[in-house]
Amino acid sequence: MSNNFYETEYETILTNNGSSKHVKTLKIIQSEVQSINRVALSVDCVIFGFDENKLKVLLIRSDLKKYQSKWSLLGDLVNPEEDIEEAAYRILLDRTGMDDLYLEQVHAFGHINRHPGGRVVTIAYYSLINVQHHKLKKLDNELHWHDVAEVKDLAFDHQEIFETCYKRLQKRVQEHPLGFSLLPNKFSLRELQNLYEAILGIKLDRRNFRKKFFAMDFLVDVGEIETNVPHRPGKLYQFDYDKYERMKKKWSGIDF
Amino acid sequence: MSNNFYETEYETILTNNGSSKHVKTLKIIQSEVQSINRVALSVDCVIFGFDENKLKVLLIRSDLKKYQSKWSLLGDLVNPEEDIEEAAYRILLDRTGMDDLYLEQVHAFGHINRHPGGRVVTIAYYSLINVQHHKLKKLDNELHWHDVAEVKDLAFDHQEIFETCYKRLQKRVQEHPLGFSLLPNKFSLRELQNLYEAILGIKLDRRNFRKKFFAMDFLVDVGEIETNVPHRPGKLYQFDYDKYERMKKKWSGIDF
DNA sequence: ATTACTTTGTGTAAAACTTACACACTGTTT
DNA sequence: AAACAGTGTGTAAGTTTTACACAAAGTAAT
């Protein structure tokens, strides 16, 4: 047995210490890699947004007959000369017109029959965007935001992919202050808390929530208050990304 | 724009509400998936073990000329009719003779030029095994255990893959009591602590470590003590996997 | 302009957890 | 019998988490 994509043809070379050794020729490796053992590779993106105090996810209508009435994630095949991550960003740009976002790889899904067109392995990514800042410019295939609580029965294995990404998001949001990308530049603590409650699916104590965030010391009071609220307006804050970047090393998460 | 691997040929169908709609035919999808957009897919396994109070990783010598003197991870191409995970288990079985282990997918690596033979996307898995319980039966290409602290300059992008998996292991071992698979069935608390210190790369307070583990209440005193130690022997314990499984729901990790 | 209403903003005491730390015990070696 | 090496145990101080209540600020209705 051998490795790194084996073949039976070898070339003899001299090693550092003067003895000889058999190695596989590059030509052989290339033919091996380029021949039978190939699969189609795709990327699927789970794009989360936040609107009206609900966590949303961007879905598109499948136009495959088999899944004619079902929703699906934003996905496409990876080009042979394209990095996976590059493909993920391309797909998001194509489908939503956005290029300024956070994107994290989550998992590869590769069950043999997950796609009716043949073997397609897909790499799932998720992203968080601010719904208000990124109005959708393209609405092909009924692209739009769905409440995450109501996502069910997606096409292909997209339900599983969605759920895996949602769990990952819930975990990440406790490890890093990602959520700020979903809020307006200036936000009230109530908005921030609504966001965390929506993502985590739990209620949090208001006083303790405030205490925790102030203790982190990444919020900057911008000296303004909410307008157009039918009650006492709350102060507005900004997130100090620079300070967060500087503190990142010693950061190990938020505990709720 | 369309989705789920687009084509320009459509078939007209009737929808539920009686209107008509154009959908892509399955035949077209299949030809799309099977034609140009395919890549070679491989799996690489990072197998951790523990021996002589050191964390080890299993490496094999590459037999590609380009990497003639370098170590590499255990990897192989995924067969077109094989699940990715299935491939990972197959590779481990082939290379080490083992089939009773934990295996977790970590990340997909897909830079275009990561393999000299052409485009190869690889999915990385890691695993933990008990070195003593699994003597290596095959030693092709100098397969053997390397101290993780001394792993460097691996073939391909395997250094990056290794480091990603190592970080993942360090994180996971604080979230779940995985480490027990690396110890003998009956172990002393000192052995357990050595293991955690080796994996995390830090020193821990002995009294607090013991307190923490006893508080979790997954250790069963088997009423035996160490033998052949040149000092007071420690008590031996077993890990109560059943109890852990039952408690798993409300489990959120070990904090050191 | 007064009142009712809604949500903001704040502090504290109790409980839980984390950390740092020292000494007697048990078996082995000399 | 003495030296050695590592086990086993408790506690006080500090920190973090939790639960909880009331006055203040603005809006809306009268």
CSV table of N, CA and C in Angstrom, one decimal, chain B residues 1 30 51 64 66-67 126 158 197 224:
chain,number,residue,atom,x,y,z
B,1,MET,N,-31.7,34.6,-14.1
B,1,MET,CA,-30.9,33.7,-13.2
B,1,MET,C,-31.9,32.6,-12.6
B,30,GLN,N,-28.8,16.4,-15.2
B,30,GLN,CA,-27.8,15.3,-15.1
B,30,GLN,C,-26.7,15.6,-16.0
B,51,ASP,N,0.5,8.7,24.2
B,51,ASP,CA,1.4,7.6,24.6
B,51,ASP,C,2.6,8.3,25.4
B,64,LEU,N,5.3,10.8,-3.2
B,64,LEU,CA,5.4,11.7,-4.4
B,64,LEU,C,6.8,12.3,-4.4
B,66,LYS,N,7.8,15.1,-5.6
B,66,LYS,CA,7.8,16.4,-5.1
B,66,LYS,C,8.0,16.5,-3.6
B,67,TYR,N,7.4,15.5,-2.9
B,67,TYR,CA,7.4,15.6,-1.4
B,67,TYR,C,8.2,14.4,-0.8
B,126,TYR,N,-10.9,14.2,11.9
B,126,TYR,CA,-9.9,13.8,12.9
B,126,TYR,C,-10.5,12.7,13.8
B,158,HIS,N,-0.8,19.9,4.2
B,158,HIS,CA,-1.2,19.1,5.4
B,158,HIS,C,-0.8,19.7,6.7
B,197,GLU,N,-3.5,17.8,30.0
B,197,GLU,CA,-2.4,18.8,29.9
B,197,GLU,C,-1.7,18.7,28.5
B,224,GLU,N,-9.6,-0.4,42.7
B,224,GLU,CA,-8.3,-0.9,42.5
B,224,GLU,C,-7.3,0.2,42.5
